[in-house]
């Protein structure tokens, strides 16, 4: 238990330190979501009041971390991506043992520090979907189909590639696919309801899907 806490705590410190080293750097892919978050903080509604051709959870996560460039956003992103390391730990421990769990968390942390976009952009969408992606696969391995489907849907609302996470879950749980699909659809219905209540659902369909496909 003590060793686990020390290793996982050290991974968070490493993630935070790496991001604080880049606190004064702004990259286009990061600015795009940050600009959307600033619009939301100022009272605009995504898809309804301004154009945004990506799923909504990226900007909303930036809002959660203050919607402002600087140390709070970098530390928030480190904390969020640390959750992905914890999910990797849980998944590998379920499949193998404690040692493999800690190794998986450590290797993911290393990647998130030294792979350039993940190191300098607070929350690129591919990195942001890692936490729900790994959570979905971990839930599938643990035999929790509804949670696996729901986590796949969360990944989907970070990045449309999340649909492939659901596909992996369905392959892993061939005898419980209905429950997994039910979890996925439940989250999608809730998200669609929230977008519709905000008057943003038509814009979401047009901007993310129709124009995105074009």
Tab-separated table of C-alpha atoms in Angstrom, residues 122-205:
chain	number	residue	atom	x	y	z
A	122	UNK	CA	-2.885	21.246	-21.380
A	123	UNK	CA	-5.620	18.941	-22.681
A	124	UNK	CA	-5.427	17.881	-26.345
A	125	UNK	CA	-8.543	15.880	-27.197
A	126	UNK	CA	-6.686	12.626	-27.820
A	127	UNK	CA	-5.105	12.885	-24.377
A	128	UNK	CA	-8.344	14.069	-22.749
A	129	UNK	CA	-10.182	10.942	-23.887
A	130	UNK	CA	-7.519	8.677	-22.339
A	131	UNK	CA	-9.128	8.705	-18.876
A	132	UNK	CA	-12.619	7.581	-19.972
A	133	UNK	CA	-11.076	5.278	-22.608
A	134	UNK	CA	-9.010	3.395	-20.037
A	135	UNK	CA	-11.894	3.504	-17.565
A	136	UNK	CA	-14.173	1.886	-20.160
A	137	UNK	CA	-11.732	-0.928	-20.905
A	138	UNK	CA	-11.044	-1.382	-17.184
A	139	UNK	CA	-14.770	-1.646	-16.486
A	140	UNK	CA	-15.101	-4.205	-19.284
A	141	UNK	CA	-12.253	-6.269	-17.827
A	142	UNK	CA	-13.892	-6.047	-14.392
A	143	UNK	CA	-17.191	-7.259	-15.842
A	144	UNK	CA	-19.165	-4.010	-15.479
A	145	UNK	CA	-20.811	-3.626	-18.911
A	146	UNK	CA	-23.076	-0.657	-18.179
A	147	UNK	CA	-20.218	1.370	-16.712
A	148	UNK	CA	-17.999	0.381	-19.629
A	149	UNK	CA	-20.569	1.665	-22.106
A	150	UNK	CA	-21.122	4.869	-20.140
A	151	UNK	CA	-17.383	5.581	-19.981
A	152	UNK	CA	-17.161	4.952	-23.739
A	153	UNK	CA	-19.812	7.623	-24.244
A	154	UNK	CA	-17.836	10.096	-22.119
A	155	UNK	CA	-14.817	9.400	-24.347
A	156	UNK	CA	-17.079	9.933	-27.368
A	157	UNK	CA	-18.010	13.422	-26.155
A	158	UNK	CA	-14.328	14.296	-25.911
A	159	UNK	CA	-13.472	12.866	-29.315
A	160	UNK	CA	-15.654	11.116	-31.881
A	161	UNK	CA	-13.040	8.336	-31.925
A	162	UNK	CA	-14.714	7.242	-28.696
A	163	UNK	CA	-17.049	5.115	-30.800
A	164	UNK	CA	-14.099	2.762	-31.308
A	165	UNK	CA	-13.781	2.476	-27.532
A	166	UNK	CA	-17.341	1.174	-27.475
A	167	UNK	CA	-16.426	-1.285	-30.230
A	168	UNK	CA	-13.555	-2.622	-28.109
A	169	UNK	CA	-15.900	-2.980	-25.120
A	170	UNK	CA	-18.425	-4.913	-27.214
A	171	UNK	CA	-15.712	-7.256	-28.453
A	172	UNK	CA	-14.540	-7.838	-24.881
A	173	UNK	CA	-18.070	-8.461	-23.552
A	174	UNK	CA	-19.801	-10.476	-26.293
A	175	UNK	CA	-22.434	-11.884	-23.922
A	176	UNK	CA	-23.277	-8.523	-22.281
A	177	UNK	CA	-23.364	-6.204	-25.252
A	178	UNK	CA	-26.883	-4.975	-24.568
A	179	UNK	CA	-25.914	-3.605	-21.162
A	180	UNK	CA	-22.839	-1.915	-22.600
A	181	UNK	CA	-24.876	-0.327	-25.389
A	182	UNK	CA	-27.475	0.740	-22.804
A	183	UNK	CA	-24.754	2.548	-20.830
A	184	UNK	CA	-23.491	4.273	-23.960
A	185	UNK	CA	-26.959	5.302	-25.131
A	186	UNK	CA	-27.975	6.533	-21.656
A	187	UNK	CA	-25.107	9.024	-21.532
A	188	UNK	CA	-25.776	10.099	-25.133
A	189	UNK	CA	-29.439	10.750	-24.306
A	190	UNK	CA	-28.480	12.837	-21.274
A	191	UNK	CA	-25.977	14.835	-23.335
A	192	UNK	CA	-28.486	15.363	-26.154
A	193	UNK	CA	-31.052	16.522	-23.621
A	194	UNK	CA	-28.610	19.025	-22.128
A	195	UNK	CA	-27.689	20.349	-25.583
A	196	UNK	CA	-31.349	20.600	-26.579
A	197	UNK	CA	-32.228	22.450	-23.364
A	198	UNK	CA	-29.493	24.976	-24.163
A	199	UNK	CA	-30.693	25.362	-27.760
A	200	UNK	CA	-27.399	23.915	-28.991
A	201	UNK	CA	-28.416	20.509	-30.354
A	202	UNK	CA	-29.011	21.602	-33.989
A	203	UNK	CA	-25.664	23.424	-33.979
A	204	UNK	CA	-23.909	20.383	-32.522
A	205	UNK	CA	-25.288	18.148	-35.267
